[in-house]
Short mmCIF file of C-alpha atoms and ligand atoms in Angstrom, two decimals:
data_model
loop_
_atom_site.label_atom_id
_atom_site.label_comp_id
_atom_site.label_asym_id
_atom_site.label_seq_id
_atom_site.Cartn_x
_atom_site.Cartn_y
_atom_site.Cartn_z
CA UNK A 1475 0.01 0.22 -0.08
CA UNK A 1476 2.83 1.85 1.01
CA UNK A 1477 4.34 1.89 -2.31
CA UNK A 1478 1.60 3.74 -3.75
CA UNK A 1479 2.34 7.17 -2.58
CA UNK A 1480 -1.17 7.91 -1.91
CA UNK A 1481 -2.31 6.08 1.98
CA UNK A 1482 -3.62 9.45 2.78
CA UNK A 1483 -6.89 7.76 0.61
CA UNK A 1484 -6.22 5.01 1.75
CA UNK A 1485 -6.48 5.98 5.45
CA UNK A 1486 -9.61 7.76 4.00
CA UNK A 1487 -11.26 4.96 3.10
CA UNK A 1488 -10.28 2.41 5.95
CA UNK A 1489 -12.70 5.89 8.21
CA UNK A 1490 -15.29 5.77 5.75
CA UNK A 1491 -15.66 2.12 5.50
CA UNK A 1492 -17.36 2.49 8.85
CA UNK A 1493 -20.01 4.98 8.15
CA UNK A 1494 -20.63 3.04 5.00
CA UNK A 1495 -20.91 -0.39 5.71
CA UNK A 1496 -24.31 -0.42 8.66
CA UNK A 1497 -24.16 -3.78 8.76
CA UNK A 1498 -25.09 -5.77 10.91
CA UNK A 1499 -22.55 -8.52 11.61
CA UNK A 1500 -22.96 -12.15 11.02
CA UNK A 1501 -21.84 -13.08 14.07
CA UNK A 1502 -24.46 -11.31 15.84
CA UNK A 1503 -27.38 -11.37 13.82
CA UNK A 1504 -27.01 -13.57 10.64
CA UNK A 1505 -31.12 -12.31 10.00
CA UNK A 1506 -30.46 -9.23 10.89
CA UNK A 1507 -26.84 -9.47 8.23
CA UNK A 1508 -29.08 -10.42 5.53
CA UNK A 1509 -31.69 -8.52 5.22
CA UNK A 1510 -29.18 -5.72 5.77
CA UNK A 1511 -26.91 -6.77 2.41
CA UNK A 1512 -29.95 -6.90 0.25
CA UNK A 1513 -31.51 -3.40 1.24
CA UNK A 1514 -27.65 -2.08 1.36
CA UNK A 1515 -26.57 -3.88 -1.40
CA UNK A 1516 -29.39 -2.74 -3.45
CA UNK A 1517 -30.54 -6.23 -4.33
CA UNK A 1518 -34.12 -5.87 -3.94
CA UNK A 1519 -36.75 -3.60 -1.24
CA UNK A 1520 -39.63 -4.20 0.45
CA UNK A 1521 -43.21 -2.77 -1.19
CA UNK A 1522 -46.49 -2.16 0.03
CA UNK A 1523 -47.51 -4.86 -1.46
CA UNK A 1524 -47.37 -8.14 1.93
CA UNK A 1525 -44.84 -10.54 1.61
CA UNK A 1526 -44.05 -9.16 -2.05
CA UNK A 1527 -40.23 -7.81 -3.26
CA UNK A 1528 -38.95 -5.12 -5.41
CA UNK A 1529 -35.55 -6.66 -7.06
CA UNK A 1530 -34.31 -3.70 -8.07
CA UNK A 1531 -31.41 -3.23 -11.22
CA UNK A 1532 -27.93 -4.70 -9.30
CA UNK A 1533 -29.85 -7.90 -7.36
CA UNK A 1534 -32.12 -8.05 -11.77
CA UNK A 1535 -28.51 -7.76 -13.43
CA UNK A 1536 -27.43 -11.05 -10.95
CA UNK A 1537 -30.93 -12.88 -12.06
CA UNK A 1538 -30.22 -12.21 -15.56
CA UNK A 1539 -26.71 -14.28 -15.19
CA UNK A 1540 -28.76 -16.73 -13.73
CA UNK A 1541 -31.23 -16.88 -16.37
CA UNK A 1542 -28.34 -16.95 -19.30
CA UNK A 1543 -26.26 -19.68 -17.39
CA UNK A 1544 -29.57 -21.96 -17.00
CA UNK A 1545 -30.64 -21.39 -20.51
CA UNK A 1546 -28.14 -21.70 -22.61
CA UNK A 1547 -27.51 -25.21 -20.36
CA UNK A 1548 -31.20 -26.09 -20.73
CA UNK A 1549 -30.87 -25.71 -24.93
CA UNK A 1550 -27.63 -27.14 -25.25
CA UNK A 1551 -30.17 -30.19 -23.45
CA UNK A 1552 -32.46 -29.81 -25.24
CA UNK A 1553 -35.25 -27.92 -24.14
CA UNK A 1554 -37.29 -24.87 -25.46
CA UNK A 1555 -39.35 -21.96 -24.02
CA UNK A 1556 -42.34 -20.88 -24.30
CA UNK A 1557 -45.10 -19.49 -21.95
CA UNK A 1558 -48.52 -20.53 -20.00
CA UNK A 1559 -51.33 -18.87 -18.63
CA UNK A 1560 -50.84 -17.04 -14.99
CA UNK A 1561 -54.53 -18.45 -13.93
CA UNK A 1562 -56.06 -21.80 -13.71
CA UNK A 1563 -59.45 -22.60 -13.76
CA UNK A 1564 -60.74 -24.33 -10.34
CA UNK A 1565 -61.60 -27.19 -11.85
CA UNK A 1566 -58.54 -28.30 -13.67
CA UNK A 1567 -56.01 -27.31 -10.39
CA UNK A 1568 -58.67 -29.74 -8.70
CA UNK A 1569 -57.88 -32.90 -11.06
CA UNK A 1570 -54.30 -34.13 -9.15
CA UNK A 1571 -55.58 -35.16 -5.43
CA UNK A 1572 -52.41 -34.60 -3.84
CA UNK A 1573 -51.16 -31.68 -5.64
CA UNK A 1574 -54.41 -29.93 -4.66
CA UNK A 1575 -53.73 -31.01 -1.27
CA UNK A 1576 -50.07 -30.03 -1.08
CA UNK A 1577 -50.32 -26.75 -2.72
CA UNK A 1578 -54.74 -25.88 -0.87
CA UNK A 1579 -53.22 -23.55 1.65
CA UNK A 1580 -51.04 -21.68 -0.33
CA UNK A 1581 -53.07 -20.94 -3.62
CA UNK A 1582 -53.82 -17.58 -4.36
CA UNK A 1583 -57.89 -17.04 -5.96
CA UNK A 1584 -59.13 -14.44 -8.51
CA UNK A 1585 -62.67 -14.46 -7.60
CA UNK A 1586 -64.27 -11.03 -10.09
CA UNK A 1587 -63.28 -9.78 -12.83
CA UNK A 1588 -63.60 -6.07 -13.45
CA UNK A 1589 -67.25 -5.77 -11.85
CA UNK A 1590 -68.65 -9.17 -11.89
CA UNK A 1591 -68.60 -12.22 -9.81
CA UNK A 1592 -66.28 -14.94 -11.96
CA UNK A 1593 -68.90 -18.60 -12.13
CA UNK A 1594 -66.01 -20.26 -11.69
CA UNK A 1595 -62.75 -18.66 -8.94
CA UNK A 1596 -59.37 -18.63 -11.20
CA UNK A 1597 -56.37 -20.15 -9.72
CA UNK A 1598 -52.73 -17.90 -9.65
CA UNK A 1599 -50.46 -20.78 -11.00
CA UNK A 1600 -48.22 -21.48 -7.49
CA UNK A 1601 -46.41 -23.86 -10.09
CA UNK A 1602 -47.54 -25.29 -13.64
CA UNK A 1603 -48.36 -28.87 -13.69
CA UNK A 1604 -52.07 -28.73 -14.02
CA UNK A 1605 -52.21 -26.16 -17.21
CA UNK A 1606 -49.13 -27.15 -18.64
CA UNK A 1607 -49.85 -30.35 -18.68
CA UNK A 1608 -53.97 -29.95 -19.89
CA UNK A 1609 -52.38 -28.34 -23.16
CA UNK A 1610 -49.62 -31.29 -23.25
CA UNK A 1611 -53.09 -33.44 -23.78
CA UNK A 1612 -53.03 -32.24 -26.88
CA UNK A 1613 -50.61 -31.60 -28.51
CA UNK A 1614 -49.84 -35.21 -27.21
CA UNK A 1615 -51.20 -37.46 -29.93
CA UNK A 1616 -48.90 -39.90 -30.90
CA UNK A 1617 -45.06 -41.67 -29.73
CA UNK A 1618 -43.78 -39.37 -32.75
CA UNK A 1619 -44.46 -36.33 -30.63
CA UNK A 1620 -42.31 -37.31 -28.28
CA UNK A 1621 -40.24 -36.53 -26.06
CA UNK A 1622 -42.05 -32.33 -25.45
CA UNK A 1623 -39.23 -30.87 -23.60
CA UNK A 1624 -40.94 -27.39 -22.79
CA UNK A 1625 -39.08 -24.88 -19.86
CA UNK A 1626 -41.28 -21.60 -18.88
CA UNK A 1627 -39.71 -18.49 -17.34
CA UNK A 1628 -42.24 -17.39 -14.97
CA UNK A 1629 -43.25 -16.06 -11.29
CA UNK A 1630 -45.66 -17.74 -9.11
CA UNK A 1631 -47.51 -17.01 -6.33
CA UNK A 1632 -47.30 -19.00 -3.07
CA UNK A 1633 -49.22 -16.87 0.22
CA UNK A 1634 -46.30 -16.90 2.59
CA UNK A 1635 -46.79 -16.36 6.39
CA UNK A 1636 -43.57 -15.27 6.59
CA UNK A 1637 -41.32 -13.95 3.79
CA UNK A 1638 -37.81 -12.92 3.56
CA UNK A 1639 -36.31 -11.34 0.73
CA UNK A 1640 -35.01 -14.02 -2.06
CA UNK A 1641 -35.43 -17.10 0.75
CA UNK A 1642 -39.45 -16.82 0.67
CA UNK A 1643 -41.70 -14.53 -1.26
CA UNK A 1644 -45.58 -14.03 -1.99
CA UNK A 1645 -44.61 -14.03 -5.15
CA UNK A 1646 -41.37 -14.85 -7.20
CA UNK A 1647 -39.50 -15.84 -10.44
CA UNK A 1648 -38.31 -18.87 -11.56
CA UNK A 1649 -37.86 -21.57 -14.34
CA UNK A 1650 -40.47 -24.49 -14.67
CA UNK A 1651 -39.31 -27.38 -16.99
CA UNK A 1652 -42.46 -29.96 -17.89
CA UNK A 1653 -41.38 -32.86 -19.76
CA UNK A 1654 -43.18 -35.58 -21.76
CA UNK A 1655 -41.95 -38.72 -22.36
CA UNK A 1656 -43.16 -41.98 -24.12
CA UNK A 1657 -41.05 -44.37 -20.98
CA UNK A 1658 -40.43 -44.38 -17.72
CA UNK A 1659 -36.57 -44.78 -18.40
CA UNK A 1660 -36.67 -41.65 -20.14
CA UNK A 1661 -38.26 -39.71 -17.85
CA UNK A 1662 -36.34 -40.38 -14.75
CA UNK A 1663 -33.30 -40.14 -16.97
CA UNK A 1664 -34.50 -36.77 -18.01
CA UNK A 1665 -35.10 -35.87 -14.01
CA UNK A 1666 -31.89 -36.87 -13.94
CA UNK A 1667 -30.16 -34.93 -15.91
CA UNK A 1668 -31.46 -31.69 -14.89
CA UNK A 1669 -30.59 -32.36 -10.99
CA UNK A 1670 -26.56 -32.62 -13.07
CA UNK A 1671 -27.49 -29.69 -14.34
CA UNK A 1672 -28.77 -27.54 -11.51
CA UNK A 1673 -25.64 -28.77 -9.79
CA UNK A 1674 -22.75 -28.05 -11.85
CA UNK A 1675 -25.14 -24.18 -12.55
CA UNK A 1676 -25.06 -23.88 -8.67
CA UNK A 1677 -21.28 -25.07 -8.36
CA UNK A 1678 -19.53 -23.87 -11.69
CA UNK A 1679 -21.51 -20.77 -11.81
CA UNK A 1680 -22.17 -19.49 -7.81
CA UNK A 1681 -19.29 -21.16 -6.59
CA UNK A 1682 -21.60 -22.78 -4.39
CA UNK A 1683 -20.94 -26.60 -3.20
CA UNK A 1684 -24.28 -28.89 -3.45
CA UNK A 1685 -24.91 -32.25 -2.29
CA UNK A 1686 -27.47 -34.01 -4.76
CA UNK A 1687 -29.49 -36.85 -3.77
CA UNK A 1688 -33.61 -37.75 -3.42
CA UNK A 1689 -35.73 -35.65 -1.27
CA UNK A 1690 -38.14 -38.70 1.26
CA UNK A 1691 -41.53 -39.06 0.94
CA UNK A 1692 -42.76 -36.72 3.36
CA UNK A 1693 -40.58 -34.03 1.55
CA UNK A 1694 -41.45 -34.71 -1.88
CA UNK A 1695 -43.04 -32.31 -4.37
CA UNK A 1696 -46.61 -32.57 -3.76
CA UNK A 1697 -48.10 -35.06 -6.50
CA UNK A 1698 -44.40 -36.51 -7.55
CA UNK A 1699 -43.86 -39.91 -7.90
CA UNK A 1700 -39.92 -38.85 -6.91
CA UNK A 1701 -38.30 -35.85 -6.08
CA UNK A 1702 -34.69 -34.77 -6.32
CA UNK A 1703 -33.21 -31.57 -4.89
CA UNK A 1704 -29.58 -30.18 -4.24
CA UNK A 1705 -29.04 -28.61 -1.23
CA UNK A 1706 -26.36 -26.24 -0.03
CA UNK A 1707 -25.17 -25.16 3.30
CA UNK A 1708 -25.56 -20.91 4.50
CA UNK A 1709 -23.01 -19.41 6.33
CA UNK A 1710 -25.17 -20.01 9.76
CA UNK A 1711 -25.00 -23.24 8.80
CA UNK A 1712 -28.30 -24.15 8.27
CA UNK A 1713 -29.71 -25.59 4.55
CA UNK A 1714 -30.75 -24.10 1.75
CA UNK A 1715 -32.98 -26.29 -0.83
CA UNK A 1716 -31.43 -24.81 -4.36
CA UNK A 1717 -32.97 -26.65 -6.81
CA UNK A 1718 -35.24 -30.01 -7.32
CA UNK A 1719 -36.09 -31.94 -9.75
CA UNK A 1720 -39.33 -34.39 -10.46
CA UNK A 1721 -40.27 -37.64 -11.15
CA UNK A 1722 -43.92 -37.17 -11.62
CA UNK A 1723 -44.21 -40.69 -13.28
CA UNK A 1724 -48.12 -40.52 -14.61
CA UNK A 1725 -49.35 -39.36 -12.22
CA UNK A 1726 -50.14 -36.08 -13.91
CA UNK A 1727 -50.60 -37.77 -17.37
CA UNK A 1728 -53.49 -39.65 -15.62
CA UNK A 1729 -55.24 -36.72 -13.93
CA UNK A 1730 -54.86 -34.99 -17.88
CA UNK A 1731 -54.42 -37.25 -19.61
CA UNK A 1732 -51.86 -36.45 -21.93
CA UNK A 1733 -52.05 -40.25 -23.96
CA UNK A 1734 -49.87 -41.17 -26.95
CA UNK A 1735 -50.15 -44.12 -29.36
CA UNK A 1736 -47.24 -46.37 -28.90
CA UNK A 1737 -44.48 -47.83 -31.54
CA UNK A 1738 -47.08 -50.63 -30.49
CA UNK A 1739 -50.31 -49.02 -31.56
CA UNK A 1740 -51.90 -49.28 -28.19
CA UNK A 1741 -52.12 -46.18 -26.31
CA UNK A 1742 -50.80 -44.92 -23.12
CA UNK A 1743 -49.72 -42.31 -20.53
CA UNK A 1744 -47.02 -40.27 -21.07
CA UNK A 1745 -44.40 -39.81 -18.11
CA UNK A 1746 -43.70 -36.73 -16.86
CA UNK A 1747 -41.75 -34.58 -15.06
CA UNK A 1748 -40.95 -31.28 -13.87
CA UNK A 1749 -38.48 -29.50 -12.23
CA UNK A 1750 -37.00 -25.87 -11.02
CA UNK A 1751 -34.63 -23.17 -10.25
CA UNK A 1752 -35.69 -19.55 -8.47
CA UNK A 1753 -34.40 -15.83 -7.29
CA UNK A 1754 -33.70 -17.97 -4.06
CA UNK A 1755 -30.60 -18.70 -5.87
CA UNK A 1756 -29.44 -14.95 -5.26
CA UNK A 1757 -30.00 -15.88 -1.59
CA UNK A 1758 -28.06 -18.98 -1.38
CA UNK A 1759 -25.06 -16.77 -2.85
CA UNK A 1760 -25.68 -14.05 -0.46
CA UNK A 1761 -25.67 -16.36 2.50
CA UNK A 1762 -22.93 -18.71 1.41
CA UNK A 1763 -20.34 -16.02 0.17
CA UNK A 1764 -20.87 -12.73 2.42
CA UNK A 1765 -19.02 -11.22 4.94
CA UNK A 1766 -19.40 -8.41 7.54
CA UNK A 1767 -18.56 -6.26 4.69
CA UNK A 1768 -21.18 -6.95 2.36
CA UNK A 1769 -22.07 -9.26 -0.87
CA UNK A 1770 -19.55 -10.78 -1.94
CA UNK A 1771 -20.23 -12.15 -5.78
CA UNK A 1772 -18.65 -14.90 -7.69
CA UNK A 1773 -17.43 -13.03 -10.73
CA UNK A 1774 -19.26 -15.52 -13.31
CA UNK A 1775 -22.71 -13.94 -12.03
CA UNK A 1776 -21.18 -10.22 -11.00
CA UNK A 1777 -23.16 -7.26 -12.33
CA UNK A 1778 -19.59 -6.19 -12.41
CA UNK A 1779 -16.70 -8.33 -12.13
CA UNK A 1780 -14.15 -5.50 -11.98
CA UNK A 1781 -14.79 -1.59 -10.73
CA UNK A 1782 -12.43 0.84 -11.73
CA UNK A 1783 -11.63 3.81 -9.14
CA UNK A 1784 -9.48 6.60 -10.33
CA UNK A 1785 -7.76 8.36 -7.59
CA UNK A 1786 -8.69 12.30 -8.65
CA UNK A 1787 -5.14 14.32 -7.92
CA UNK A 1788 -4.03 16.71 -10.39
CA UNK A 1789 -5.61 17.13 -13.37
CA UNK A 1790 -6.80 13.52 -13.40
CA UNK A 1791 -9.61 14.04 -15.52
CA UNK A 1792 -6.82 14.65 -18.54
CA UNK A 1793 -4.21 12.16 -17.78
CA UNK A 1794 -6.05 9.45 -15.27
CA UNK A 1795 -9.93 8.92 -16.72
CA UNK A 1796 -8.50 8.74 -20.32
CA UNK A 1797 -6.48 6.25 -19.18
CA UNK A 1798 -9.32 4.22 -17.29
CA UNK A 1799 -11.81 3.96 -20.16
CA UNK A 1800 -8.87 2.81 -22.03
CA UNK A 1801 -8.51 0.02 -20.34
CA UNK A 1802 -12.30 -0.68 -19.29
CA UNK A 1803 -12.73 -0.52 -23.10
CA UNK A 1804 -9.84 -3.18 -23.69
CA UNK A 1805 -10.93 -5.51 -20.73
CA UNK A 1806 -15.37 -4.72 -22.04
CA UNK A 1807 -13.89 -5.98 -25.54
CA UNK A 1808 -12.51 -9.56 -23.89
CA UNK A 1809 -16.34 -9.86 -22.36
CA UNK A 1810 -15.35 -8.53 -18.92
CA UNK A 1811 -18.10 -6.63 -17.29
CA UNK A 1812 -16.28 -3.16 -15.87
CA UNK A 1813 -17.89 -0.56 -13.92
CA UNK A 1814 -15.55 2.45 -14.30
CA UNK A 1815 -16.56 4.54 -11.13
CA UNK A 1816 -15.62 8.09 -12.18
CA UNK A 1817 -18.28 10.11 -10.39
CA UNK A 1818 -16.88 13.53 -8.72
CA UNK A 1819 -18.53 13.59 -5.84
CA UNK A 1820 -17.64 10.53 -3.83
CA UNK A 1821 -14.01 10.96 -2.81
CA UNK A 1822 -12.13 6.88 -3.50
CA UNK A 1823 -12.50 6.03 0.08
CA UNK A 1824 -16.50 5.89 -0.14
CA UNK A 1825 -16.12 3.63 -3.11
CA UNK A 1826 -14.08 1.40 -2.19
CA UNK A 1827 -16.61 0.58 0.88
CA UNK A 1828 -19.73 0.48 -1.29
CA UNK A 1829 -18.01 -1.46 -4.06
CA UNK A 1830 -16.98 -3.73 -1.47
CA UNK A 1831 -20.59 -4.20 0.09
CA UNK A 1832 -22.29 -4.87 -3.27
CA UNK A 1833 -19.75 -7.58 -3.69
CA UNK A 1834 -17.45 -6.32 -6.68
CA UNK A 1835 -14.89 -9.19 -6.93
CA UNK A 1836 -12.08 -7.60 -8.49
CA UNK A 1837 -11.40 -3.47 -7.65
CA UNK A 1838 -8.96 -1.11 -9.41
CA UNK A 1839 -7.54 1.70 -8.07
CA UNK A 1840 -5.39 4.29 -11.31
CA UNK A 1841 -4.19 7.13 -9.72
CA UNK A 1842 -0.93 9.60 -11.22
CA UNK A 1843 1.28 7.67 -9.38
CA UNK A 1844 0.24 4.74 -11.40
CA UNK A 1845 0.32 6.08 -14.54
CA UNK A 1846 4.21 6.84 -13.52
CA UNK A 1847 4.57 3.64 -13.23
CA UNK A 1848 2.68 2.27 -15.47
CA UNK A 1849 0.70 -0.05 -13.35
CA UNK A 1850 -2.53 0.00 -11.32
CA UNK A 1851 -3.73 -1.49 -7.64
CA UNK A 1852 -5.39 -4.20 -8.22
CA UNK A 1853 -7.76 -5.22 -4.87
CA UNK A 1854 -9.43 -8.52 -4.52
CA UNK A 1855 -13.01 -8.07 -2.80
CA UNK A 1856 -12.17 -12.22 -1.14
CA UNK A 1857 -9.07 -12.46 0.04
CA UNK A 1858 -8.65 -8.40 0.32
CA UNK A 1859 -5.25 -9.13 -0.70
CA UNK A 1860 -4.23 -6.24 -2.73
CA UNK A 1861 -1.51 -6.54 -5.21
CA UNK A 1862 0.19 -3.56 -8.04
CA UNK A 1863 -0.01 -4.86 -12.09
CA UNK A 1864 1.80 -3.41 -14.85
CA UNK A 1865 -0.56 -2.09 -17.70
CA UNK A 1866 0.96 -4.54 -19.98
CA UNK A 1867 -0.36 -7.97 -19.67
CA UNK A 1868 -3.42 -6.18 -17.70
CA UNK A 1869 -6.26 -8.05 -19.50
CA UNK A 1870 -5.10 -11.47 -18.98
CA UNK A 1871 -4.34 -10.67 -15.31
CA UNK A 1872 -7.43 -9.71 -14.30
CA UNK A 1873 -9.15 -12.94 -16.79
CA UNK A 1874 -6.56 -14.86 -14.44
CA UNK A 1875 -7.35 -12.97 -11.25
CA UNK A 1876 -11.45 -13.60 -12.10
CA UNK A 1877 -11.11 -17.37 -12.60
CA UNK A 1878 -9.03 -17.96 -9.34
CA UNK A 1879 -11.10 -15.53 -7.00
CA UNK A 1880 -14.14 -17.42 -8.82
CA UNK A 1881 -12.09 -21.30 -7.89
CA UNK A 1882 -11.20 -19.88 -4.57
CA UNK A 1883 -15.20 -18.91 -3.45
CA UNK A 1884 -15.99 -22.67 -4.34
CA UNK A 1885 -13.52 -23.96 -2.70
CA UNK A 1886 -13.74 -22.14 0.65
CA UNK A 1887 -17.63 -22.85 0.91
CA UNK A 1888 -16.50 -26.36 0.17
CA UNK A 1889 -13.60 -25.85 3.10
CA UNK A 1890 -16.76 -24.55 5.02
CA UNK A 1891 -19.22 -27.33 4.32
CA UNK A 1892 -16.97 -29.72 5.08
CA UNK A 1893 -15.76 -28.46 8.19
CA UNK A 1894 -19.70 -28.35 9.24
CA UNK A 1895 -20.68 -31.39 8.00
CA UNK A 1896 -20.53 -34.61 11.08
CA UNK A 1897 -21.01 -38.57 10.50
CA UNK A 1898 -23.16 -39.52 14.32
CA UNK A 1899 -23.19 -42.85 14.87
CA UNK A 1900 -26.34 -42.32 18.24
CA UNK A 1901 -28.96 -40.48 18.70
CA UNK A 1902 -27.54 -38.60 21.82
CA UNK A 1903 -24.43 -37.92 19.17
CA UNK A 1904 -27.35 -36.12 16.75
CA UNK A 1905 -28.65 -34.33 19.27
CA UNK A 1906 -26.43 -32.58 21.20
CA UNK A 1907 -24.75 -31.79 17.20
CA UNK A 1908 -27.50 -30.49 16.80
CA UNK A 1909 -27.25 -28.16 19.89
CA UNK A 1910 -24.07 -27.18 19.50
CA UNK A 1911 -22.34 -25.82 15.56
CA UNK A 1912 -25.45 -26.47 13.33
CA UNK A 1913 -25.15 -27.68 10.04
CA UNK A 1914 -24.92 -31.23 7.92
CA UNK A 1915 -25.64 -34.02 10.69
CA UNK A 1916 -24.88 -37.20 8.65
CA UNK A 1917 -26.74 -40.21 10.07
CA UNK A 1918 -28.18 -43.60 9.22
CA UNK A 1919 -31.74 -43.82 8.62
CA UNK A 1920 -34.80 -46.86 8.34
CA UNK A 1921 -36.79 -44.91 6.11
CA UNK A 1922 -39.55 -44.44 7.97
CA UNK A 1923 -41.55 -40.86 7.98
CA UNK A 1924 -41.98 -41.41 11.73
CA UNK A 1925 -38.48 -41.27 13.07
CA UNK A 1926 -38.08 -38.61 10.08
CA UNK A 1927 -41.39 -36.37 12.09
CA UNK A 1928 -39.59 -37.31 15.59
CA UNK A 1929 -36.51 -35.77 15.25
CA UNK A 1930 -37.73 -32.60 13.04
CA UNK A 1931 -39.52 -32.41 16.30
CA UNK A 1932 -37.36 -33.04 18.64
CA UNK A 1933 -34.17 -31.12 16.86
CA UNK A 1934 -36.02 -28.75 14.07
CA UNK A 1935 -33.72 -30.73 12.00
CA UNK A 1936 -35.12 -31.91 8.86
CA UNK A 1937 -33.95 -34.66 6.20
CA UNK A 1938 -32.58 -32.56 3.25
CA UNK A 1939 -32.00 -35.97 1.14
CA UNK A 1940 -31.06 -39.09 0.65
CA UNK A 1941 -27.48 -38.73 -1.65
CA UNK A 1942 -26.73 -40.91 -4.32
CA UNK A 1943 -24.73 -43.96 -3.26
CA UNK A 1944 -25.37 -42.68 0.51
CA UNK A 1945 -22.74 -45.88 1.97
CA UNK A 1946 -19.87 -43.84 -0.43
CA UNK A 1947 -21.33 -40.66 -0.84
CA UNK A 1948 -19.51 -37.08 -0.28
CA UNK A 1949 -18.04 -36.72 3.42
CA UNK A 1950 -17.73 -40.36 4.31
CA UNK A 1951 -14.50 -40.11 2.34
CA UNK A 1952 -12.75 -39.16 5.23
CA UNK A 1953 -13.08 -35.25 5.01
CA UNK A 1954 -16.46 -35.28 7.03
CA UNK A 1955 -14.85 -35.74 11.51
CA UNK A 1956 -17.36 -36.70 13.40
CA UNK A 1957 -18.13 -40.66 14.95
CA UNK A 1958 -17.58 -44.08 13.29
CA UNK A 1959 -20.97 -44.40 11.39
CA UNK A 1960 -22.93 -47.89 12.80
CA UNK A 1961 -23.44 -49.23 9.35
CA UNK A 1962 -27.09 -50.32 8.36
CA UNK A 1963 -28.69 -48.83 11.22
CA UNK A 1964 -31.08 -45.70 11.39
CA UNK A 1965 -29.81 -43.43 13.93
CA UNK A 1966 -33.62 -42.95 15.64
CA UNK A 1967 -35.03 -46.45 16.32
CA UNK A 1968 -32.28 -48.86 15.38
CA UNK A 1969 -33.38 -50.89 13.21
CA UNK A 1970 -32.13 -51.49 9.57
CA UNK A 1971 -31.11 -48.43 7.25
CA UNK A 1972 -30.60 -48.37 4.08
CA UNK A 1973 -28.12 -46.02 3.28
CA UNK A 1974 -27.45 -42.74 5.14
CA UNK A 1975 -29.18 -39.36 4.94
CA UNK A 1976 -28.73 -35.54 5.72
CA UNK A 1977 -30.08 -33.66 7.64
CA UNK A 1978 -29.36 -30.23 8.81
CA UNK A 1979 -31.68 -26.91 9.39
CA UNK A 1980 -32.59 -25.48 6.73
CA UNK A 1981 -34.55 -22.12 5.32
ZN1 LIG B 2904 -35.89 -45.33 11.93
#
């Protein structure tokens, strides 16, 4: 820092940081910290509509990057986008019994249009299996019409009593994929393909490690045969279900008469799937990576990957500013998202604190002294490490650093999860872990809903999922510290257990 010869600015920056931050420390109140970050980083705001948030431009830009990353993956695997109505006639919604029962408490209804009472109430979609299934019944006639691989980017409404921006809101944005297939095997393959896409996306783009596995009967989607999820661990040790993929079997096809003439000329019901992720992922990013100074964004979903802060000294507008603009243009040509913060009315120190709070992965400081030395000063948001970088090859340096930050954030989050994952051999141990430092607990489970409910009642921990090949799943490779797994017994009742399940307190 002293090499810069601009110590006074740095000193001011530290003082200003205290003023600008206004963020509750995580250790004091994680939930408060989260709300402070959402508000101060200008991701979202409360509205006069109860339980509904306004997503501000900076938050929406993150959502757009999430959309792009997922949309590309969906299209690469043969899916196309379409759009279906917001309203669902009541009779249609009632057709799949389990589905209705699961969603009824959360459905918002339209009973009036203009000045007329409606003959039939309209539900505002809580999810679209019903309306999309109805349309598929018209579109699918023969095995030649299959598979149908459609995704919809949309909003849905679920009436919630307790809401929290991004994590649980009455109206939220998501994507919902709905596919129809000729055989049970193809539907299962599709369900798994999507789960793998979600995992890949969460880990590569959001730098958020996830555990993928199957949900228990009691946690599965209403109307599904099998539900699979990806589960991430947040900075406070609570789990976040971050995406789900459902094999719906023939349940919806039978309720909505999605039938086709098979290759053998017999009339058969299609096999369907549905899958979704939502703006909840933004909440996941905030709580996976953020610190007491605010947001830390993985470069791949950062609206600005680099912020350039010119140091206003001397005739900086004739010297420093043109150089800064040149660097910005050069970086943009290489696909880097850059903000040049040349605002006169704020000091560099204020800007450092502001962009730190808003999670920009890399800051570039450039002043007259830097020009003399033909270099710039770079500061990483994740490690706060500062380094002088020569102008020569600056773009290559920055692109490399951004990749490094992306990887470092993933590694850090994975390490955190490993440190907060414990395998337990007895129920006493299970309870002790849950009362102490929260995180994932891996334990044997017999498959009974009773044991699951009792565990939840007594420890608040829910069964997050049963990882594939759970006997050798991640975390078992010696990285998760803790007790010996007593092979084949349920942690609650001691009866035989086919594998292990991951438990945690969850959002
Ligand atoms: Zn049991």
